[in-house]
PDB file of N, CA and C in Angstrom:
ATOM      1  N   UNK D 899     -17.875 117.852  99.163  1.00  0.00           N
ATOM      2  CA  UNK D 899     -18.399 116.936 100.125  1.00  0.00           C
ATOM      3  C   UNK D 899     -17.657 115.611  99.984  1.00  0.00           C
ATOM      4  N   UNK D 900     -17.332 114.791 101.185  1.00  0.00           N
ATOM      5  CA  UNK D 900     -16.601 113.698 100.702  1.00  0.00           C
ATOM      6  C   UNK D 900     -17.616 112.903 101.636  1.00  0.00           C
ATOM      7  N   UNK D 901     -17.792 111.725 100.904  1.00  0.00           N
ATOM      8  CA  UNK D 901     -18.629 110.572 101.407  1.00  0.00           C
ATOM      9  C   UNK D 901     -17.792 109.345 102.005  1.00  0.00           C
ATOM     10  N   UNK D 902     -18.129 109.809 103.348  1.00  0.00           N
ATOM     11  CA  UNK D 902     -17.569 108.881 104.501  1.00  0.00           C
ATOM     12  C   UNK D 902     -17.519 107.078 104.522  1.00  0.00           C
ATOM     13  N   UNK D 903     -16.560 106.376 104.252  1.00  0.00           N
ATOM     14  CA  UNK D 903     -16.944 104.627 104.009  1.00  0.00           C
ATOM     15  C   UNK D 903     -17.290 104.445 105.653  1.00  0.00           C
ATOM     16  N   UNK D 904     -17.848 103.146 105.828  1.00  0.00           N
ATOM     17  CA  UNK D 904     -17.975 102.657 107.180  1.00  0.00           C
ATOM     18  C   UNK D 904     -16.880 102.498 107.625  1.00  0.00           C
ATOM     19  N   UNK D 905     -15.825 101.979 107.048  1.00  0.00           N
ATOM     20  CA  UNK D 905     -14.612 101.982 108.117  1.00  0.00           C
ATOM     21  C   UNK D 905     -13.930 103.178 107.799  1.00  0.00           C
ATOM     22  N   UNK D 906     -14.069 103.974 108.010  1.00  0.00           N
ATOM     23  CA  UNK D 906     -13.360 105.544 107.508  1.00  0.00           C
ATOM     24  C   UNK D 906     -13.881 106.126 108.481  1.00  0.00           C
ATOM     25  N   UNK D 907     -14.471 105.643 109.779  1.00  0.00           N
ATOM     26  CA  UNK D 907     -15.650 106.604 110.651  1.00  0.00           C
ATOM     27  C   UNK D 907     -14.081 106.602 111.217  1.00  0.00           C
ATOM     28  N   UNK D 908     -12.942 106.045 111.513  1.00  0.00           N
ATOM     29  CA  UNK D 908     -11.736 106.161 112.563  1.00  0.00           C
ATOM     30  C   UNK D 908     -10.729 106.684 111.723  1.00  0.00           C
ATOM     31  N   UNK D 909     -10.781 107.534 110.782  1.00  0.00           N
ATOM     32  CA  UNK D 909     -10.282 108.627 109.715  1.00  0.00           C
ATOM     33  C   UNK D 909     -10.002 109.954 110.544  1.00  0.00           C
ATOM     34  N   UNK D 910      -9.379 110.717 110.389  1.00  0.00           N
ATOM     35  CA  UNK D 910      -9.236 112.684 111.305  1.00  0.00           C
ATOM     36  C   UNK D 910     -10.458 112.960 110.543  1.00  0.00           C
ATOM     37  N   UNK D 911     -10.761 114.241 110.805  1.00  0.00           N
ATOM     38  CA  UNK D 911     -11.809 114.636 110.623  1.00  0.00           C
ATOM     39  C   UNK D 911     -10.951 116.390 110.666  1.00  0.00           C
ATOM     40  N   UNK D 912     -11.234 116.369 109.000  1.00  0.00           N
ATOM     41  CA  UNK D 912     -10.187 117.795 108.013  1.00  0.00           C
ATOM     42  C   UNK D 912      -9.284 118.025 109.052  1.00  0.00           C
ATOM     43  N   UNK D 913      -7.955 117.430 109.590  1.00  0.00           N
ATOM     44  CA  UNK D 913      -6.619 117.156 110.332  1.00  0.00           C
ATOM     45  C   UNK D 913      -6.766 117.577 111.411  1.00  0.00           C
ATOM     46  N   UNK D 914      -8.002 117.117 112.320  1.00  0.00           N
ATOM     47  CA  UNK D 914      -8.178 117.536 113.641  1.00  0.00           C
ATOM     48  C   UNK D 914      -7.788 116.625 113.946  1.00  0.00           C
ATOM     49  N   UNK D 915      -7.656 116.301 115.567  1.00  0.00           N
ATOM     50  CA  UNK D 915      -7.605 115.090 116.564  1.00  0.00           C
ATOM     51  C   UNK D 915      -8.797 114.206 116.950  1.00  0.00           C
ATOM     52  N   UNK D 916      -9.976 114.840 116.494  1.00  0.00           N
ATOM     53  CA  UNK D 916     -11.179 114.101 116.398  1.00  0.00           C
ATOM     54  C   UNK D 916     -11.467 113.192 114.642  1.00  0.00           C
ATOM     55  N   UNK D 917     -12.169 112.164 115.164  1.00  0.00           N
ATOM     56  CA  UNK D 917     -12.352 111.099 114.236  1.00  0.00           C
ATOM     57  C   UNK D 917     -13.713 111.539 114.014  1.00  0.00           C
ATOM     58  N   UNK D 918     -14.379 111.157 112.416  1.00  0.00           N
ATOM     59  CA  UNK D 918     -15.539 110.960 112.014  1.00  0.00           C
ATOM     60  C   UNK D 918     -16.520 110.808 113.032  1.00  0.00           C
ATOM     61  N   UNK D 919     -16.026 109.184 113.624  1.00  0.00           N
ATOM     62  CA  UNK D 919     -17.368 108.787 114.961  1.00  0.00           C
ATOM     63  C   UNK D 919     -17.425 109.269 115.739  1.00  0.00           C
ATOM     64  N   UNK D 920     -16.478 110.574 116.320  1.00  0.00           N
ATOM     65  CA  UNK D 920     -16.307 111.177 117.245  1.00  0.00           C
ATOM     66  C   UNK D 920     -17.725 112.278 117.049  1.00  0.00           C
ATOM     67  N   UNK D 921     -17.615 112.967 115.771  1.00  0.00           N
ATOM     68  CA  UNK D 921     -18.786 113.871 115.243  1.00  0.00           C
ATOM     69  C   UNK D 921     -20.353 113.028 114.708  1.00  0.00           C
ATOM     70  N   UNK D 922     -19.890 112.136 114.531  1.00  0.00           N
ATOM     71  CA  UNK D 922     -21.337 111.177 114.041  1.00  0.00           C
ATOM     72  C   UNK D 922     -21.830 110.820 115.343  1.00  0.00           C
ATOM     73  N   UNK D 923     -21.239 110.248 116.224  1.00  0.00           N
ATOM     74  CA  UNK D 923     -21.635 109.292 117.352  1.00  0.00           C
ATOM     75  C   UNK D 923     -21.379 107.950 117.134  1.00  0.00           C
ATOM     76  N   UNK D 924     -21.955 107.498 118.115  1.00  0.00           N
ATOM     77  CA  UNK D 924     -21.733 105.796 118.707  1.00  0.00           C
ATOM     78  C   UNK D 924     -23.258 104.961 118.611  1.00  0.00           C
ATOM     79  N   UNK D 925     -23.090 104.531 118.325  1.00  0.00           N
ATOM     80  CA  UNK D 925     -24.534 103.523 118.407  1.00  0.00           C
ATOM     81  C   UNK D 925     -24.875 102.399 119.445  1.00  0.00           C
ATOM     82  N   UNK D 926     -25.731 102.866 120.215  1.00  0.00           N
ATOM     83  CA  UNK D 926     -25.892 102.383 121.325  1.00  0.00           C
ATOM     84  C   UNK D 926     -25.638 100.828 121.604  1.00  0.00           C
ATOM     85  N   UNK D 927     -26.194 100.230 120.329  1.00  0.00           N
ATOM     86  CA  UNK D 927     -26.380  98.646 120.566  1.00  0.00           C
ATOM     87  C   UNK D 927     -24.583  97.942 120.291  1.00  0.00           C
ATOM     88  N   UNK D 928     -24.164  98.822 120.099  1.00  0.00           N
ATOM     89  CA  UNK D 928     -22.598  98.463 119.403  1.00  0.00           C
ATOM     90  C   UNK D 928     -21.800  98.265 120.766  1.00  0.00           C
ATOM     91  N   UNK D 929     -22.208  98.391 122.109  1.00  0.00           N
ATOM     92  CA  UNK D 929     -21.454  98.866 123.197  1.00  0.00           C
ATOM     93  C   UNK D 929     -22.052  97.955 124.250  1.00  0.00           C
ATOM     94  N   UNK D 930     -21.237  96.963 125.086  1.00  0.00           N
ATOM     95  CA  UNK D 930     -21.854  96.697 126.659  1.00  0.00           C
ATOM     96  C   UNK D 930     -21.247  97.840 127.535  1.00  0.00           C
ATOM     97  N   UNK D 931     -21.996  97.920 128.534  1.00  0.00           N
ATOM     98  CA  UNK D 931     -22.108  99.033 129.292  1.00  0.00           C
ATOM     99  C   UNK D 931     -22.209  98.640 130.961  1.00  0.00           C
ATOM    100  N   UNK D 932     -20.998  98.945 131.323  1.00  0.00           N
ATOM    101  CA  UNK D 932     -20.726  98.371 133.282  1.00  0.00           C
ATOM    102  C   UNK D 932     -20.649  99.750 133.792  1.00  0.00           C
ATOM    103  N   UNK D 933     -21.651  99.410 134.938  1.00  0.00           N
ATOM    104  CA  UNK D 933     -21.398 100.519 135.892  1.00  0.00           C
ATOM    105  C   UNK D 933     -20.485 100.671 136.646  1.00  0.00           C
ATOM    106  N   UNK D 934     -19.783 101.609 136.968  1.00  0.00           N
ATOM    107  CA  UNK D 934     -18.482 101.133 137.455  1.00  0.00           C
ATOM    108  C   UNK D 934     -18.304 102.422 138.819  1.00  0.00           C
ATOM    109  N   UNK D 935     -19.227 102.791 139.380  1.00  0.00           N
ATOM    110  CA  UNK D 935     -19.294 103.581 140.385  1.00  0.00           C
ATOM    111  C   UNK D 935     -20.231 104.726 140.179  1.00  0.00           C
ATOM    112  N   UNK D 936     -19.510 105.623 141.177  1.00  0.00           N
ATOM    113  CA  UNK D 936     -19.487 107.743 141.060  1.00  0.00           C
ATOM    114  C   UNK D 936     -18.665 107.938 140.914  1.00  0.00           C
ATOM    115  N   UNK D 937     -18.771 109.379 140.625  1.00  0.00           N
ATOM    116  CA  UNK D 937     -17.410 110.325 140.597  1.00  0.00           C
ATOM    117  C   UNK D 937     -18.000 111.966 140.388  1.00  0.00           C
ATOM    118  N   UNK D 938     -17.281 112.492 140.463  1.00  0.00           N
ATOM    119  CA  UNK D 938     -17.488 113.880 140.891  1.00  0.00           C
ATOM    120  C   UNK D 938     -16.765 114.921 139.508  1.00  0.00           C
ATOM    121  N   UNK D 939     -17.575 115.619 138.694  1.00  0.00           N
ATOM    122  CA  UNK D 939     -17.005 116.207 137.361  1.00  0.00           C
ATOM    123  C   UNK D 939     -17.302 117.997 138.131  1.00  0.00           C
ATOM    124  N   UNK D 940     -16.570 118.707 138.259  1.00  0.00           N
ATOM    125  CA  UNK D 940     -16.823 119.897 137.962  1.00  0.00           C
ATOM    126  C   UNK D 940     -17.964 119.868 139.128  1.00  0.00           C
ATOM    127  N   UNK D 941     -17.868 119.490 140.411  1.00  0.00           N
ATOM    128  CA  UNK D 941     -18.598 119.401 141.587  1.00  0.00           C
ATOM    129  C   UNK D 941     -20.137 118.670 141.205  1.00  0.00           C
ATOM    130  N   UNK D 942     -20.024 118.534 140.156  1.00  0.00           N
ATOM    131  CA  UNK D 942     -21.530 117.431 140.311  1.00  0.00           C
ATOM    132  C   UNK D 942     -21.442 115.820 140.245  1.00  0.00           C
ATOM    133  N   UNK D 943     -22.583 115.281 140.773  1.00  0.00           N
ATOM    134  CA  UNK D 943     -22.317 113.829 140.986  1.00  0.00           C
ATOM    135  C   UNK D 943     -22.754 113.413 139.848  1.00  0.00           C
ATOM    136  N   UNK D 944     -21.824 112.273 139.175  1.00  0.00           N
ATOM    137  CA  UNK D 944     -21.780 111.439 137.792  1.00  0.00           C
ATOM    138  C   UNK D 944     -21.411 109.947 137.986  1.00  0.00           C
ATOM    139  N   UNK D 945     -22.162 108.975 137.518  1.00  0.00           N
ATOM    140  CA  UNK D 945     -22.506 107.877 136.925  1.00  0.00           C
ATOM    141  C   UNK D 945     -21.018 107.513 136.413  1.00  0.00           C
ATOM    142  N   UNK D 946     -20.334 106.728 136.678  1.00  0.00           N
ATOM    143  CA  UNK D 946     -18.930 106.166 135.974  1.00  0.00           C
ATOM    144  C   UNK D 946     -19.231 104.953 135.041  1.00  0.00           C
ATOM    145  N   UNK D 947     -18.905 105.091 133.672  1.00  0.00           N
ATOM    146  CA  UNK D 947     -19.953 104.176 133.031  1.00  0.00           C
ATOM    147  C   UNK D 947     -18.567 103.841 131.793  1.00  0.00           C
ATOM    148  N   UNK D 948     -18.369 102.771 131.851  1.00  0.00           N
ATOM    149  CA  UNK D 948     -17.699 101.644 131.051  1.00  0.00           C
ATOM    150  C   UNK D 948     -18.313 101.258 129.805  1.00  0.00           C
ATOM    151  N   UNK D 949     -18.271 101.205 128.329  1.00  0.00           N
ATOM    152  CA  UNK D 949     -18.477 101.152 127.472  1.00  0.00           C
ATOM    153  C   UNK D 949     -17.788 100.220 126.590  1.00  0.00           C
ATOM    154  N   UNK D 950     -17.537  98.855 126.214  1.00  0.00           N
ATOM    155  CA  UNK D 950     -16.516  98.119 125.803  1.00  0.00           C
ATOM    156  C   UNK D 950     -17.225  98.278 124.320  1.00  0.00           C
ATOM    157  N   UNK D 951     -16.609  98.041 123.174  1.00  0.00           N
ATOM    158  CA  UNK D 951     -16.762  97.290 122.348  1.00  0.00           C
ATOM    159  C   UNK D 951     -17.366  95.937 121.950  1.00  0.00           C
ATOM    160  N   UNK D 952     -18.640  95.736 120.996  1.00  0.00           N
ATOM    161  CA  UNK D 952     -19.233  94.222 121.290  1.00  0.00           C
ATOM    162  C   UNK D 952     -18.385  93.597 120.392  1.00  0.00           C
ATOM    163  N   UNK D 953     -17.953  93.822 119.765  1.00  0.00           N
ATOM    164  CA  UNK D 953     -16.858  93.034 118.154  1.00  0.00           C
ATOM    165  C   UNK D 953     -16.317  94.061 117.472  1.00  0.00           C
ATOM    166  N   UNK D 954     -15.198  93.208 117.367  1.00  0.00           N
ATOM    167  CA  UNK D 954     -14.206  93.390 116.468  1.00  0.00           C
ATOM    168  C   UNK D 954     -14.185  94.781 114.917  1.00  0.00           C
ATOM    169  N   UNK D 955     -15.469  94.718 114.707  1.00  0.00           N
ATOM    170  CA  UNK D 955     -16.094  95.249 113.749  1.00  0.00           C
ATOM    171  C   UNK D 955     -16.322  96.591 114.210  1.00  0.00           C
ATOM    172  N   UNK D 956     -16.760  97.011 115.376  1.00  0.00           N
ATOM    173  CA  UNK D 956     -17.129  97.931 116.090  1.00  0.00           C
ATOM    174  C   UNK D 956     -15.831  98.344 115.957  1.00  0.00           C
ATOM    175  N   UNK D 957     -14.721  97.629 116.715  1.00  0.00           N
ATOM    176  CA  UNK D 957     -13.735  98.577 117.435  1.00  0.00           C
ATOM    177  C   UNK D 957     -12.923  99.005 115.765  1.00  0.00           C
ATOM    178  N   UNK D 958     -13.234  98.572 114.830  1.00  0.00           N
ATOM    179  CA  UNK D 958     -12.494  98.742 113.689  1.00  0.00           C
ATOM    180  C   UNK D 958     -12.818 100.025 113.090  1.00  0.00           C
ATOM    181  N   UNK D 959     -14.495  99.762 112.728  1.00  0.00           N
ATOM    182  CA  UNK D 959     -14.876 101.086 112.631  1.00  0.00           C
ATOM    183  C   UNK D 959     -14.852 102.394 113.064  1.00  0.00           C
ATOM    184  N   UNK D 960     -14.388 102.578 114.553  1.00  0.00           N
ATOM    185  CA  UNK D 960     -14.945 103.696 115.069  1.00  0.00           C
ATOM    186  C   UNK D 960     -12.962 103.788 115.817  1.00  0.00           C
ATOM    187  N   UNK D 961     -12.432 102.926 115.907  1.00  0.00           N
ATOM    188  CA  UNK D 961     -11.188 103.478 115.860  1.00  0.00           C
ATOM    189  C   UNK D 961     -10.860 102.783 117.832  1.00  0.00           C
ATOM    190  N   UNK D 962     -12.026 102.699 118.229  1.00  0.00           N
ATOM    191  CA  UNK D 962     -11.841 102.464 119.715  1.00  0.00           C
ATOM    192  C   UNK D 962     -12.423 101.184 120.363  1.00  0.00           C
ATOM    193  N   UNK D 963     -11.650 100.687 121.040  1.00  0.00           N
ATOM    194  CA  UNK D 963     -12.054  99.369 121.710  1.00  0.00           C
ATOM    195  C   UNK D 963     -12.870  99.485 123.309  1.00  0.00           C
ATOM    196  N   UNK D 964     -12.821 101.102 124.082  1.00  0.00           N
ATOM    197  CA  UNK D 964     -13.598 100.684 124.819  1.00  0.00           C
ATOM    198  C   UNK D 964     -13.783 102.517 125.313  1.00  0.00           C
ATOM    199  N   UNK D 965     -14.540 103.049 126.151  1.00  0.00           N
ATOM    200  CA  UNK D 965     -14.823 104.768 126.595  1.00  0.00           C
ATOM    201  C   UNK D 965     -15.761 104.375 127.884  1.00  0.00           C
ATOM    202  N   UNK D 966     -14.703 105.508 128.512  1.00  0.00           N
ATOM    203  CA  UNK D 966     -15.417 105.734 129.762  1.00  0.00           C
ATOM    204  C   UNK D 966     -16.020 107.339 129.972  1.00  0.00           C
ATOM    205  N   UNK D 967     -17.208 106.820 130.171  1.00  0.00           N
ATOM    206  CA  UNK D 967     -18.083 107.955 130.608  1.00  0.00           C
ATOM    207  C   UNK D 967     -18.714 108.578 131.882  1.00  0.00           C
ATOM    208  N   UNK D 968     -18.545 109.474 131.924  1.00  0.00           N
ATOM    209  CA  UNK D 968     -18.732 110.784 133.249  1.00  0.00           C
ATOM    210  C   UNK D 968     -20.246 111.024 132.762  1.00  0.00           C
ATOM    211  N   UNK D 969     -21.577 110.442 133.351  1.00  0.00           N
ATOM    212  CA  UNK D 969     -22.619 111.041 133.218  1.00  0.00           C
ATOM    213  C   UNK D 969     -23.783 111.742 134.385  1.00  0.00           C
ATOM    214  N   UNK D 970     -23.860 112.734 134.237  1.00  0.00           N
ATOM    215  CA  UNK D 970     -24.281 113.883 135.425  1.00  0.00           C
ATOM    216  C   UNK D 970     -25.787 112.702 135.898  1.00  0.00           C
ATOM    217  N   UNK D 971     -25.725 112.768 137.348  1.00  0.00           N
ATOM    218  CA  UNK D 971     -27.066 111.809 137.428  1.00  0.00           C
ATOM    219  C   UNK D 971     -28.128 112.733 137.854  1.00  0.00           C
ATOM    220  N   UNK D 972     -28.236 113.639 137.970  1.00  0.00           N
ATOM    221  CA  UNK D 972     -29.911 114.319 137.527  1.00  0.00           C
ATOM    222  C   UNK D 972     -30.404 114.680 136.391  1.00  0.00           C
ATOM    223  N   UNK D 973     -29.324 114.677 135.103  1.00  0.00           N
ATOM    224  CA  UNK D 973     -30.193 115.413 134.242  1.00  0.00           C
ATOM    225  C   UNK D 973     -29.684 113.875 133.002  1.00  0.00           C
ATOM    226  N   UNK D 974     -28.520 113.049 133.343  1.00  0.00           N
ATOM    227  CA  UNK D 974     -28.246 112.136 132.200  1.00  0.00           C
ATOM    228  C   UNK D 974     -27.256 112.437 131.302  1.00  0.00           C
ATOM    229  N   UNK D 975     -26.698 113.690 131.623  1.00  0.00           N
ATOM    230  CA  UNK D 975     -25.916 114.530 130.234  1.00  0.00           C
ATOM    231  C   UNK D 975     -24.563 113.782 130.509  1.00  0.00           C
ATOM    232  N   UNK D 976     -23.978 113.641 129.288  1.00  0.00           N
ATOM    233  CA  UNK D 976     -22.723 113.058 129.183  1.00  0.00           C
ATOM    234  C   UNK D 976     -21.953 114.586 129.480  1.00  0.00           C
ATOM    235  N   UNK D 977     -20.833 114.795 130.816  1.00  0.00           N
ATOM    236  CA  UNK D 977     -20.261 116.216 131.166  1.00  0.00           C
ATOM    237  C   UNK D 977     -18.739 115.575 130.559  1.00  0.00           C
ATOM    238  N   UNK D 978     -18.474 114.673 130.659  1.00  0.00           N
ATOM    239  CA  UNK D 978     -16.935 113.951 130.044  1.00  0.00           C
ATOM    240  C   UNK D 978     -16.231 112.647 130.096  1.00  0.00           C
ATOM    241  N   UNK D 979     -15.149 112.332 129.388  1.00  0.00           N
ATOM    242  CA  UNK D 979     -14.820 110.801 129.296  1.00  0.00           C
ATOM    243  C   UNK D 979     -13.656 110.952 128.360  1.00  0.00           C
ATOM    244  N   UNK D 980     -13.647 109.405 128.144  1.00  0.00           N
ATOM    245  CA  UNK D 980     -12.189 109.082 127.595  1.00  0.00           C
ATOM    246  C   UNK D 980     -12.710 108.438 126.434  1.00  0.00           C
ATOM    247  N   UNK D 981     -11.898 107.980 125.257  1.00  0.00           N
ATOM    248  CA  UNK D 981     -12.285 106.920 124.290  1.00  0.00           C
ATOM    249  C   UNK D 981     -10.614 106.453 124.504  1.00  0.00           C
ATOM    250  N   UNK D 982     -10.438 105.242 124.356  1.00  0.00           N
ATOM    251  CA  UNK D 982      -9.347 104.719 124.345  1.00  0.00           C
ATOM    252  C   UNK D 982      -9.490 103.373 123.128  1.00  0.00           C
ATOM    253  N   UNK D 983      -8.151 103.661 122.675  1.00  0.00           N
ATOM    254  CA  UNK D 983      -8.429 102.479 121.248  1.00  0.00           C
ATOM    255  C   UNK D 983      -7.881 101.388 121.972  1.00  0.00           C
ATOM    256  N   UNK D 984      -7.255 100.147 120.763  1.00  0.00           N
ATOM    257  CA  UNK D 984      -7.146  98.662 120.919  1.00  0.00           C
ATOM    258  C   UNK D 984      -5.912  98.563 122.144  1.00  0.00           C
ATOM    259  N   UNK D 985      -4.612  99.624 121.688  1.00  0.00           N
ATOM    260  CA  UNK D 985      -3.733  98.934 122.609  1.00  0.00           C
ATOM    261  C   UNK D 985      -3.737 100.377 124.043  1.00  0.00           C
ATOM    262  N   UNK D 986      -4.496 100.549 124.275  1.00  0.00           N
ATOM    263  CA  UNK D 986      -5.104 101.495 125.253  1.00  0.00           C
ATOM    264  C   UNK D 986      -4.375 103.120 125.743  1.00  0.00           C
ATOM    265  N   UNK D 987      -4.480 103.262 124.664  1.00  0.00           N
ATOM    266  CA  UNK D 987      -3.785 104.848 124.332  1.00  0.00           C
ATOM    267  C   UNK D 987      -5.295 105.825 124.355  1.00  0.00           C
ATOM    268  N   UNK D 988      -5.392 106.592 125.213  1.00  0.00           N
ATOM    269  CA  UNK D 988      -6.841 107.646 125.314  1.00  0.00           C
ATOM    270  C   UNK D 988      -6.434 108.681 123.971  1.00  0.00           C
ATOM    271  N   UNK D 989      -7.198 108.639 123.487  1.00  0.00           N
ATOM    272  CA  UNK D 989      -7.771 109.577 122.501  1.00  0.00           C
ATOM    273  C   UNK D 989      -9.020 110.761 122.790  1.00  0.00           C
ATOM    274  N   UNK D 990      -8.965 111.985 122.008  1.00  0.00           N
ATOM    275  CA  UNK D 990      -9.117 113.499 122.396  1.00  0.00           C
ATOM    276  C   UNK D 990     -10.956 112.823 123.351  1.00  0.00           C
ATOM    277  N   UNK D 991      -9.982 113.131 124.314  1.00  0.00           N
ATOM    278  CA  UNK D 991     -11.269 113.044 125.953  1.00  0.00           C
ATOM    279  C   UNK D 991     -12.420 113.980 125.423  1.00  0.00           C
ATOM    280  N   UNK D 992     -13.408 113.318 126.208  1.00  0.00           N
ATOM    281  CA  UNK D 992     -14.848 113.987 125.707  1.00  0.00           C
ATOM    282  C   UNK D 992     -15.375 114.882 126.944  1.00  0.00           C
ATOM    283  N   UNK D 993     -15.040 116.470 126.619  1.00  0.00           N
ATOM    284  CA  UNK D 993     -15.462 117.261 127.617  1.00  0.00           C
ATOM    285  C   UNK D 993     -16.803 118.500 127.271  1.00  0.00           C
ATOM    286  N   UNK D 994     -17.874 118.033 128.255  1.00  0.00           N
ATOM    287  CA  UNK D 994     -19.407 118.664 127.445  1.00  0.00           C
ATOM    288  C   UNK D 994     -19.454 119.997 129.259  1.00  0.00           C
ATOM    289  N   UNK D 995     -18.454 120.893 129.008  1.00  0.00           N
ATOM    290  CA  UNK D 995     -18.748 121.648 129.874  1.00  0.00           C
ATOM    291  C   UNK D 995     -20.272 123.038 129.348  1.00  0.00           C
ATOM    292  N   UNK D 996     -20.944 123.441 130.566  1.00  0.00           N
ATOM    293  CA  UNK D 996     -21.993 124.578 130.225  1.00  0.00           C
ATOM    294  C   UNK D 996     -21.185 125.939 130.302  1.00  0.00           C
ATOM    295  N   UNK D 997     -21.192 126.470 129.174  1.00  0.00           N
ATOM    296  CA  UNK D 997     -20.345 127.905 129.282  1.00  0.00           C
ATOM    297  C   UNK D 997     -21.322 129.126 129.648  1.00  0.00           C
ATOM    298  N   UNK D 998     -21.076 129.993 130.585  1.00  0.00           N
ATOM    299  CA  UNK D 998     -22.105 130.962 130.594  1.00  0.00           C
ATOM    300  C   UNK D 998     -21.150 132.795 129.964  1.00  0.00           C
ATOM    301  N   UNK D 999     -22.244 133.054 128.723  1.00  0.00           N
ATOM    302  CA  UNK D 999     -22.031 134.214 128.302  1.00  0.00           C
ATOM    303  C   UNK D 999     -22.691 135.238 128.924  1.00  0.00           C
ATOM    304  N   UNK D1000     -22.139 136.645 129.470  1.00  0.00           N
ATOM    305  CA  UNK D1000     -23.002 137.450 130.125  1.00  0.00           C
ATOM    306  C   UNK D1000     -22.536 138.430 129.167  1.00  0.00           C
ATOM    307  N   UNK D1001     -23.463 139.410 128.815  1.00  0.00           N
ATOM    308  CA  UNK D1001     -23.590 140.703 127.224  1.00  0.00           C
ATOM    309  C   UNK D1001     -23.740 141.868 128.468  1.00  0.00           C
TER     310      UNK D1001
END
Protein backbone atom coordinates (compact mmCIF):
# COMPACT_ATOMS: atom_id res chain seq x y z
CA UNK A 1 0.00 0.00 0.00
CA UNK A 2 1.56 3.35 -0.60
CA UNK A 3 0.23 6.37 1.28
CA UNK A 4 -0.70 9.12 -0.98
CA UNK A 5 0.91 12.95 0.24
CA UNK A 6 -1.54 15.85 -0.56
CA UNK A 7 0.43 17.06 -3.25
CA UNK A 8 1.05 13.62 -4.80
CA UNK A 9 -2.88 13.59 -5.67
CA UNK A 10 -1.19 14.98 -9.46
CA UNK A 11 1.26 11.77 -9.32
CA UNK A 12 0.19 8.64 -12.34
CA UNK A 13 -1.62 6.39 -10.75
CA UNK A 14 0.66 2.63 -11.09
CA UNK A 15 1.87 4.32 -14.86
CA UNK A 16 -1.51 5.04 -16.12
CA UNK A 17 -2.53 8.40 -17.70
CA UNK A 18 -4.84 9.00 -14.85
CA UNK A 19 -3.70 10.93 -11.68
CA UNK A 20 -4.54 10.03 -8.00
CA UNK A 21 -7.38 12.97 -8.04
CA UNK A 22 -8.57 11.65 -11.02
CA UNK A 23 -9.59 8.24 -8.84
CA UNK A 24 -10.14 10.13 -5.48
CA UNK A 25 -12.17 13.04 -6.89
CA UNK A 26 -12.45 16.78 -6.64
CA UNK A 27 -13.85 18.58 -3.84
CA UNK A 28 -16.53 20.58 -4.50
CA UNK A 29 -15.67 23.75 -2.51
CA UNK A 30 -12.11 23.79 -4.25
CA UNK A 31 -13.84 24.86 -7.67
CA UNK A 32 -15.98 28.08 -9.03
CA UNK A 33 -18.34 26.83 -11.33
CA UNK A 34 -19.82 28.98 -14.72
CA UNK A 35 -22.44 27.87 -16.67
CA UNK A 36 -21.45 28.07 -19.88
CA UNK A 37 -24.44 26.78 -22.03
CA UNK A 38 -25.83 23.14 -23.64
CA UNK A 39 -24.51 20.72 -25.54
CA UNK A 40 -25.45 17.51 -26.79
CA UNK A 41 -23.24 14.12 -25.49
CA UNK A 42 -24.21 10.91 -27.16
CA UNK A 43 -27.79 12.54 -28.21
CA UNK A 44 -28.71 13.70 -24.76
CA UNK A 45 -29.03 17.24 -23.56
CA UNK A 46 -26.08 18.36 -21.06
CA UNK A 47 -25.35 21.31 -18.88
CA UNK A 48 -21.78 22.82 -20.15
CA UNK A 49 -20.22 23.55 -16.88
CA UNK A 50 -16.78 25.36 -16.31
CA UNK A 51 -14.91 24.48 -13.25
CA UNK A 52 -11.79 26.85 -12.53
CA UNK A 53 -9.55 26.37 -9.81
CA UNK A 54 -10.07 28.66 -6.47
CA UNK A 55 -6.05 28.82 -5.63
CA UNK A 56 -3.08 28.08 -6.42
CA UNK A 57 -3.03 25.23 -3.91
CA UNK A 58 -5.84 23.50 -5.59
CA UNK A 59 -4.37 23.63 -8.99
CA UNK A 60 -1.04 22.23 -7.39
CA UNK A 61 -2.54 19.49 -5.80
CA UNK A 62 -4.70 17.93 -8.18
CA UNK A 63 -2.43 18.69 -11.19
CA UNK A 64 -5.24 20.97 -13.00
CA UNK A 65 -6.10 24.55 -13.22
CA UNK A 66 -9.52 24.33 -14.65
CA UNK A 67 -12.37 21.07 -16.27
CA UNK A 68 -15.06 21.26 -18.27
CA UNK A 69 -18.00 19.30 -17.71
CA UNK A 70 -20.75 17.56 -19.90
CA UNK A 71 -23.62 17.03 -17.32
CA UNK A 72 -26.83 15.05 -18.54
CA UNK A 73 -29.77 17.49 -17.34
CA UNK A 74 -32.40 14.98 -16.25
CA UNK A 75 -30.67 12.76 -14.21
CA UNK A 76 -27.27 15.23 -13.16
CA UNK A 77 -24.75 12.47 -14.18
CA UNK A 78 -21.44 13.70 -15.19
CA UNK A 79 -21.56 11.65 -19.16
CA UNK A 80 -17.95 13.60 -19.97
CA UNK A 81 -15.31 16.42 -19.93
CA UNK A 82 -11.94 17.61 -20.06
CA UNK A 83 -9.42 18.43 -17.12
CA UNK A 84 -6.89 20.71 -18.47
CA UNK A 85 -3.75 21.76 -16.34
CA UNK A 86 -1.86 25.29 -15.81
CA UNK A 87 -0.53 25.89 -19.34
CA UNK A 88 -3.76 24.35 -20.96
CA UNK A 89 -2.84 21.00 -22.28
CA UNK A 90 -6.26 18.52 -21.73
CA UNK A 91 -5.47 15.65 -19.82
CA UNK A 92 -7.15 11.86 -20.05
CA UNK A 93 -10.96 13.40 -20.82
CA UNK A 94 -13.59 12.17 -18.52
CA UNK A 95 -15.93 9.76 -20.38
CA UNK A 96 -18.97 8.10 -18.02
CA UNK A 97 -20.66 6.24 -21.01
CA UNK A 98 -23.83 3.40 -19.95
CA UNK A 99 -22.65 0.09 -21.47
CA UNK A 100 -25.39 -2.42 -22.10
CA UNK A 101 -24.47 -6.26 -21.63
CA UNK A 102 -27.00 -8.69 -23.19
CA UNK A 103 -26.16 -12.80 -21.87
Amino acid sequence: MRKISAGGKKDSLVGTDFSYADVVGFRTDDWTYKNLGETTVSGKSCYLIEAVAKSDKVTQSTGYSKRILKIQKDNLTLLSGEKIDVIGIIHSPIFNEMISIQI
